[in-house]
mmCIF file of C-alpha atoms in Angstrom:
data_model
loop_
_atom_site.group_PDB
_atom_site.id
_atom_site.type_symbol
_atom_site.label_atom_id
_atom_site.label_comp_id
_atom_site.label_asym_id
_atom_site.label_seq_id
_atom_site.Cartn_x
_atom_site.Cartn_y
_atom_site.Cartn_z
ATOM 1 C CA UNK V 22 -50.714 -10.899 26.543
ATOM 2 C CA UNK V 23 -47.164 -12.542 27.448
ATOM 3 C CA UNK V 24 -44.585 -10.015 29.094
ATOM 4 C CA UNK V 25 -42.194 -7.338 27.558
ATOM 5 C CA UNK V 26 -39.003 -9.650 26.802
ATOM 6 C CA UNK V 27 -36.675 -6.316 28.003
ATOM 7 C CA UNK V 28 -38.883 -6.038 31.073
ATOM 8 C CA UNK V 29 -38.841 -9.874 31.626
ATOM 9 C CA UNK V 30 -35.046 -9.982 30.990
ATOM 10 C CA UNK V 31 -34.661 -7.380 33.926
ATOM 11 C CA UNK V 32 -36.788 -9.065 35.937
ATOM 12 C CA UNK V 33 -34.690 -11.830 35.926
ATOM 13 C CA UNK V 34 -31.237 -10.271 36.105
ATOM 14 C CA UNK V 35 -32.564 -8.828 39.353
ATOM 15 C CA UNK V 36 -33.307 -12.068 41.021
ATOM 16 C CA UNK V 37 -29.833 -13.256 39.822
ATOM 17 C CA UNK V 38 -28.185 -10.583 41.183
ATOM 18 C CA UNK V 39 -30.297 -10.678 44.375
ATOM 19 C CA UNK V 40 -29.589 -14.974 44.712
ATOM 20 C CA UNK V 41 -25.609 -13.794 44.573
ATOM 21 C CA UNK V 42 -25.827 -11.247 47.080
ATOM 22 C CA UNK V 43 -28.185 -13.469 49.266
ATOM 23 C CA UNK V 44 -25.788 -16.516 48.543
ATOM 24 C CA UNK V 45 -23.012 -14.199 49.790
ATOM 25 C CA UNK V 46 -24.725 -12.894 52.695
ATOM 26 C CA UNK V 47 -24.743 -16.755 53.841
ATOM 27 C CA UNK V 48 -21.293 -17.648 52.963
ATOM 28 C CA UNK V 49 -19.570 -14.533 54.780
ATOM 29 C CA UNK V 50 -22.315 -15.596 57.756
ATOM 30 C CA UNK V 51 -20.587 -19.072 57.914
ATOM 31 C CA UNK V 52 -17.031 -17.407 57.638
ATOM 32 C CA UNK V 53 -17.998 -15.539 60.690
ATOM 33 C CA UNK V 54 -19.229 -18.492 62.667
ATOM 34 C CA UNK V 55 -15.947 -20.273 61.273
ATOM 35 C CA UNK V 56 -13.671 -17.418 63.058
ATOM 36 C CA UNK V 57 -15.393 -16.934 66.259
ATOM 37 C CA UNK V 58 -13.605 -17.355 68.999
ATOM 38 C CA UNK V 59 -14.669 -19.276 72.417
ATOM 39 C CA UNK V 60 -14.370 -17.969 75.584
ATOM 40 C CA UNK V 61 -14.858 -20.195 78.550
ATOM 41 C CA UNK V 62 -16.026 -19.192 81.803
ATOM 42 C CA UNK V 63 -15.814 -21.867 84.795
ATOM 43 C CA UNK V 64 -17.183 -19.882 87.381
ATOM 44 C CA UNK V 65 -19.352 -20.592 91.244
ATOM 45 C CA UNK V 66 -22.651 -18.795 91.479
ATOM 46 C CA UNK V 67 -21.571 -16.834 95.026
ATOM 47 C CA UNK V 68 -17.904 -16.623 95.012
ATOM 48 C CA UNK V 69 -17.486 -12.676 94.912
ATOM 49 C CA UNK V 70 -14.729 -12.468 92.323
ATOM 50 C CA UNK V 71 -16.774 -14.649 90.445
ATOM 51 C CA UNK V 72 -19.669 -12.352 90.126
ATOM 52 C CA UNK V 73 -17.421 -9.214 90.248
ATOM 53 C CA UNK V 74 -16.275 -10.250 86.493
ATOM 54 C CA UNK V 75 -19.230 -11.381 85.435
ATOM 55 C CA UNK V 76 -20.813 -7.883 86.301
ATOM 56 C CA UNK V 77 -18.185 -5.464 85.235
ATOM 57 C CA UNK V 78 -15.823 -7.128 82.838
ATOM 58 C CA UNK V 79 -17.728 -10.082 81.317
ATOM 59 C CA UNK V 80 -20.829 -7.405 80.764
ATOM 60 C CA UNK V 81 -18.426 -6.286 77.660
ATOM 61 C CA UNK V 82 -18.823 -9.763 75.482
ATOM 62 C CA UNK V 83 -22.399 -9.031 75.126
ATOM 63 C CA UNK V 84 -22.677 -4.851 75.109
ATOM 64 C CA UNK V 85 -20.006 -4.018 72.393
ATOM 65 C CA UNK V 86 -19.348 -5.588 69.287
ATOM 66 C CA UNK V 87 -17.075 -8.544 70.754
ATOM 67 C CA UNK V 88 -20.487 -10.777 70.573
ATOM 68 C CA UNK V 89 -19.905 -10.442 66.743
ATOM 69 C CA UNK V 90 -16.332 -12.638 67.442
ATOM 70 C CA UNK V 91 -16.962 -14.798 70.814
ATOM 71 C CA UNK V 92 -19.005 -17.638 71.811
ATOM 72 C CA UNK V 93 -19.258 -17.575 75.270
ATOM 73 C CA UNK V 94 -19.829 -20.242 77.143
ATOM 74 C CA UNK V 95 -20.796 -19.831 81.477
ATOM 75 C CA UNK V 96 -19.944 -22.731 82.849
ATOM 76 C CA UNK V 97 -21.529 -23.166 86.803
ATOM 77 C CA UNK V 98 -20.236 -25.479 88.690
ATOM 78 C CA UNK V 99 -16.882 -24.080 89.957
ATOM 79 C CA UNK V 100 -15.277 -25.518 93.610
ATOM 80 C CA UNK V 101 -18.615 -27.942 94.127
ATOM 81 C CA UNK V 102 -17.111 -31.022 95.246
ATOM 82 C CA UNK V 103 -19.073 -34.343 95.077
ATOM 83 C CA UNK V 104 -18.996 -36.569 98.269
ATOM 84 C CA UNK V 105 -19.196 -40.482 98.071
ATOM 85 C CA UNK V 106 -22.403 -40.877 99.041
ATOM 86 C CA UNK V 107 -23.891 -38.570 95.827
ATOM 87 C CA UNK V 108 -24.421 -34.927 97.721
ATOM 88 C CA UNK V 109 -22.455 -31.856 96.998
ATOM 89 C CA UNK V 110 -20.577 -29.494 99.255
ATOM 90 C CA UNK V 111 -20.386 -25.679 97.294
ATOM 91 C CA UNK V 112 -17.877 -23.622 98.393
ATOM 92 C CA UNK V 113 -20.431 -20.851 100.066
ATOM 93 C CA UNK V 114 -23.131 -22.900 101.358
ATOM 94 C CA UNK V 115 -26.737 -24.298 100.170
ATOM 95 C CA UNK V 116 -27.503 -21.242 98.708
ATOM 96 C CA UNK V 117 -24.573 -21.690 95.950
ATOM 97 C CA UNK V 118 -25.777 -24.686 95.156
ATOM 98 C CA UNK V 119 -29.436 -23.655 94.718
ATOM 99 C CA UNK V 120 -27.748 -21.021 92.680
ATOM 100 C CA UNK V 121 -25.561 -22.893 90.568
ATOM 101 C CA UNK V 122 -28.715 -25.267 89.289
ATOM 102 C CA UNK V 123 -30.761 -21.847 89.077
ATOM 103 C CA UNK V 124 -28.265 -20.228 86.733
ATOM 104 C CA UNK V 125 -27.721 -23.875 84.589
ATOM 105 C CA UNK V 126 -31.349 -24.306 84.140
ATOM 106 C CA UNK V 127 -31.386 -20.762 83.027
ATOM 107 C CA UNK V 128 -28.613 -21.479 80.252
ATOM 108 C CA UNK V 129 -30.326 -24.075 79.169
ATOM 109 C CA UNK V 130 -34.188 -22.819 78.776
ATOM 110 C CA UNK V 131 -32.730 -19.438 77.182
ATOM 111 C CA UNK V 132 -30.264 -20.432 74.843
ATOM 112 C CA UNK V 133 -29.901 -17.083 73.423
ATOM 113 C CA UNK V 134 -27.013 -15.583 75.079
ATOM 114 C CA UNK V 135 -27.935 -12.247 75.542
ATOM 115 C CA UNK V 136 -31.036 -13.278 77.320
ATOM 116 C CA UNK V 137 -29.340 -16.108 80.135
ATOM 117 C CA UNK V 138 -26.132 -13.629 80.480
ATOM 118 C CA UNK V 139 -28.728 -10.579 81.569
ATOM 119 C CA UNK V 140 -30.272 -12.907 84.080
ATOM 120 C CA UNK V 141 -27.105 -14.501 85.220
ATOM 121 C CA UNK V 142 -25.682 -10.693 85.652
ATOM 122 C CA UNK V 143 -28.420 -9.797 87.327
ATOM 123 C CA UNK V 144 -28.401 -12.701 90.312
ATOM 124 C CA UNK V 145 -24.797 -12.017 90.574
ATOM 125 C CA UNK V 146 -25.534 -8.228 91.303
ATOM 126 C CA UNK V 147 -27.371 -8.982 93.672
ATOM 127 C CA UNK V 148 -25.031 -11.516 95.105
ATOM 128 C CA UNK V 149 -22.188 -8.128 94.838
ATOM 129 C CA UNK V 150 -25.154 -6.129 97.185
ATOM 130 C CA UNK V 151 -25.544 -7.920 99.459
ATOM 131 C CA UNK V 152 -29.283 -8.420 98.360
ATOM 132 C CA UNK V 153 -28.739 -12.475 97.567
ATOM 133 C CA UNK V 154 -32.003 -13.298 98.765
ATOM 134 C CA UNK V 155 -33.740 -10.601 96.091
ATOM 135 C CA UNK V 156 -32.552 -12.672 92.921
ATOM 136 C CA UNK V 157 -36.234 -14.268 92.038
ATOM 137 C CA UNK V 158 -36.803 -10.601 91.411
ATOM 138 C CA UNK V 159 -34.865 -10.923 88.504
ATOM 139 C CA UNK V 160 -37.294 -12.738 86.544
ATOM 140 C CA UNK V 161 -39.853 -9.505 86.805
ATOM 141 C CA UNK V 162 -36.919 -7.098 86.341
ATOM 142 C CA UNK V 163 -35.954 -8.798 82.923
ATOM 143 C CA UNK V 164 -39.586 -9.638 81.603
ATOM 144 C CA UNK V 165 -38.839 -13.067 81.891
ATOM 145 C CA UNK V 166 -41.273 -16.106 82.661
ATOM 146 C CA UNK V 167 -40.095 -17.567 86.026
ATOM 147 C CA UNK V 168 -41.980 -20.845 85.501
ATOM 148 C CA UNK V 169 -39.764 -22.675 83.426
ATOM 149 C CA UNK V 170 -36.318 -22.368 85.365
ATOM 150 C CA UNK V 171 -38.267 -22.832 88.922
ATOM 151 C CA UNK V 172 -39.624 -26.032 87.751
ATOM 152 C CA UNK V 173 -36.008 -26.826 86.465
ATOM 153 C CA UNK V 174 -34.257 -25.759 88.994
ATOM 154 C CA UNK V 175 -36.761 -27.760 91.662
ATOM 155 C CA UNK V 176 -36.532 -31.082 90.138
ATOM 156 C CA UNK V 177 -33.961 -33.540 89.067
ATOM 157 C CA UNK V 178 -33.720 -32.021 85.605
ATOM 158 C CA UNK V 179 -32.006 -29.333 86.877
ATOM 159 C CA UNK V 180 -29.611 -31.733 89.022
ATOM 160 C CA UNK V 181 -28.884 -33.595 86.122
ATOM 161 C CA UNK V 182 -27.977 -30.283 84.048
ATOM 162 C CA UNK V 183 -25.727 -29.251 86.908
ATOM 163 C CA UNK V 184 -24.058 -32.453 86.906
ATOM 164 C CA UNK V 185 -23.217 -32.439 83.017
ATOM 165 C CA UNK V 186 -20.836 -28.785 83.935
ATOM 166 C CA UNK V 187 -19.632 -30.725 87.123
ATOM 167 C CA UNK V 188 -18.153 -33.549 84.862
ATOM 168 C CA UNK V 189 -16.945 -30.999 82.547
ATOM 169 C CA UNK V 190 -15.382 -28.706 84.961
ATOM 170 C CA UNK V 191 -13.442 -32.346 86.574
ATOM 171 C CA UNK V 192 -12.430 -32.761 82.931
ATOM 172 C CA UNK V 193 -10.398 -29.855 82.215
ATOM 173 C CA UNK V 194 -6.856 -30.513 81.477
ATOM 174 C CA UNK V 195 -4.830 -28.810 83.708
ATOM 175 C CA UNK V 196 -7.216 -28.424 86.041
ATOM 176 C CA UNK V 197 -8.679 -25.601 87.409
ATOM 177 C CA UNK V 198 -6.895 -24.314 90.683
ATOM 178 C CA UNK V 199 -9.285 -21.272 91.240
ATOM 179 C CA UNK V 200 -12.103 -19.190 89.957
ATOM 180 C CA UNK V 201 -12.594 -17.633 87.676
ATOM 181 C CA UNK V 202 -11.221 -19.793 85.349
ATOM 182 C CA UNK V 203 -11.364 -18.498 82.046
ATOM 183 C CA UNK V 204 -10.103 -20.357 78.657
ATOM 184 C CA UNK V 205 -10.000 -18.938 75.496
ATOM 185 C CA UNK V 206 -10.357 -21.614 72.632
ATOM 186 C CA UNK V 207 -9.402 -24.107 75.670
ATOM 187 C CA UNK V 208 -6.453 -22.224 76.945
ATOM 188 C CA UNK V 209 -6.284 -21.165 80.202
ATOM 189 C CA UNK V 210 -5.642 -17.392 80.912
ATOM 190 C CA UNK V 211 -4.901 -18.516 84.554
ATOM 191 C CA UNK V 212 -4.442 -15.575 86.478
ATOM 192 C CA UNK V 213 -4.398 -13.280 83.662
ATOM 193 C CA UNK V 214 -8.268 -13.704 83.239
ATOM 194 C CA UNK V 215 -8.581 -9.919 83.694
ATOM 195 C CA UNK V 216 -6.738 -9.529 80.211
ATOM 196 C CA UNK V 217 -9.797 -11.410 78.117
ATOM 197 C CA UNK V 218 -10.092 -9.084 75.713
ATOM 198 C CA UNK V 219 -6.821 -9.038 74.953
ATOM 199 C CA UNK V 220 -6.669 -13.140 74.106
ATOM 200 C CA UNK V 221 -9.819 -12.934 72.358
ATOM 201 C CA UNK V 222 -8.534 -10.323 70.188
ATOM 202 C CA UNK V 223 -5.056 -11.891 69.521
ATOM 203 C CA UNK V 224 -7.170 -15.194 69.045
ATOM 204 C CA UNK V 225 -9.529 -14.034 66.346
ATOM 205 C CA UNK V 226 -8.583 -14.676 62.275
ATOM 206 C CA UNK V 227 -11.790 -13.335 61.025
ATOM 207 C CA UNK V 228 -10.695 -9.989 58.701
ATOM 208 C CA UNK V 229 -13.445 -8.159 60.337
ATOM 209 C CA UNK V 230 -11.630 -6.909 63.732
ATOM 210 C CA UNK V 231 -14.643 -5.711 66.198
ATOM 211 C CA UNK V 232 -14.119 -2.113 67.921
ATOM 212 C CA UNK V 233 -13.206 -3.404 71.129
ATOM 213 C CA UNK V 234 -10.201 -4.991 69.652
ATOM 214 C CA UNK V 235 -8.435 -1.480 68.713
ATOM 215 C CA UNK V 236 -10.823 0.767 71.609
ATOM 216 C CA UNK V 237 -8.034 2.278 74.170
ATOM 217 C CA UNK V 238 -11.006 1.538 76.926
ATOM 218 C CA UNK V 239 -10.101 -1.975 77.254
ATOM 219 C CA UNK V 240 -6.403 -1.275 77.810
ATOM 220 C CA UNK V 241 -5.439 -4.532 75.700
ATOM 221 C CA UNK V 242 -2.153 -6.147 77.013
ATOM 222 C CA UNK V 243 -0.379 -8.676 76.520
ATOM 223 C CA UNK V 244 3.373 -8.375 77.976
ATOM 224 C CA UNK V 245 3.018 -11.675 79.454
ATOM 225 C CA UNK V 246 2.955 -10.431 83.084
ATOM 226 C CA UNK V 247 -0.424 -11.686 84.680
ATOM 227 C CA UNK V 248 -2.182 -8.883 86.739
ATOM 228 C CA UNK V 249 -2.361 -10.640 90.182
ATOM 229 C CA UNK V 250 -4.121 -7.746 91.994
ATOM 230 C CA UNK V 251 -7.486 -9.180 91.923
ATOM 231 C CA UNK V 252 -8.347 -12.096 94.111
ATOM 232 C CA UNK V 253 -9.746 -15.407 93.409
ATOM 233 C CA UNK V 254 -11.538 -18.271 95.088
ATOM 234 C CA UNK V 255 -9.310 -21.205 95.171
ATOM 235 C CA UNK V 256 -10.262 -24.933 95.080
ATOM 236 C CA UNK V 257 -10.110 -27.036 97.551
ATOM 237 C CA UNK V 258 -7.263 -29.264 97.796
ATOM 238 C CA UNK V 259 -7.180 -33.414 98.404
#
């Protein structure tokens, strides 16, 4: 015995209405991706101002609703400077260096950002301690399979993925004279990097404005007068 034809009708007006909604669902997800905004950070794994924002201002992209509205991107390479005969010099010693591979191979094996930012955070922490020589613990701390980034970060795939944010860090047009160095969609806050939120904010066309944008927590300014009081790690010059 076939189906009721009323029952049959409403069976299909259902899915109809569900393909729509589910078709719209899609369409406002693309819109999103469309509007987000990307926020650039060209950073060095051990200079202290460096992990300072990472830890307590940076921390906000992913905890509040500004991940709806950024793509952030950690770039590690910094004030490395290549030498002629293929070594690098980082601006804090071997240890950077380690660190800068350590925290690229970690971008790259855990593309999710939530998971490489939490890891990143958490070496830089350390760094902020004074307990540098702790970060491997970060891989128990965070449930996180240490396998993967120690044999990336021991071999020359690591190298070669450190290399890739070298040649993009000599690319950037003006150049970087410090770090942090943050852009927003490839503008350079120079020192007003502090003020983020603010840019990203401004920056966004999406009609959905995230919390953060409007919360009186993040003190959003924008007079135009960079906040100097917080230092930086300059590059090296000639």
């Amino acid at each position: 015995m076939g189906p009721d034809k009323p029952v049959l009708a409403c069976v299909l007006l259902l899915l109809s209405v569900y393909s729509c909604y589910a078709s719209s669902d899609v369409d406002a997800a693309m819109a999103s991706d469309d509007y987000k905004v990307t926020l650039s950070l060209y950073y060095e794994s051990l200079c202290p101002y460096c992990a300072g924002f990472i830890v307590n201002q940076l921390r906000d992209v992913v905890e509040t609703d500004l991940r709806n509205i950024v793509n952030l991107r950690l770039v590690p390479w910094g004030n490395t400077q290549r030498t002629p005969n293929h070594t690098w010099i980082c601006q804090h010693g071997r240890d950077e260096c380690v660190l800068n591979v350590v925290e690229a191979c970690a971008i790259n094996i855990w593309p999710d950002l939530a998971t490489h930012f939490k890891f990143i955070q958490c070496i830089e922490r350390f760094e902020l301690e004074g307990k540098r020589a702790q970060w491997q613990s970060c891989f128990g701390a965070l449930g996180l399979n240490p396998k993967p980034v120690t044999d990336c970060y021991k071999t020359r795939a690591g190298v070669d993925l450190d290399l890739r944010y070298a040649d993009e860090t000599d690319r950037l047009r003006p150049p970087h004279r410090f770090v942090p160095w943050v852009l927003v969609n490839n503008k350079p806050l120079a020192e007003d990097y502090q003020n983020f939120i603010a840019y990203v904010c401004k920056a966004y066309r999406g009609s959905n404005k995230p919390e953060a944008c409007t919360s009186r927590r993040f003190e959003i300014n924008l007079t135009g007068i960079p906040d100097t009081r917080h230092p930086v790690c300059y590059a090296r010059q000639g």
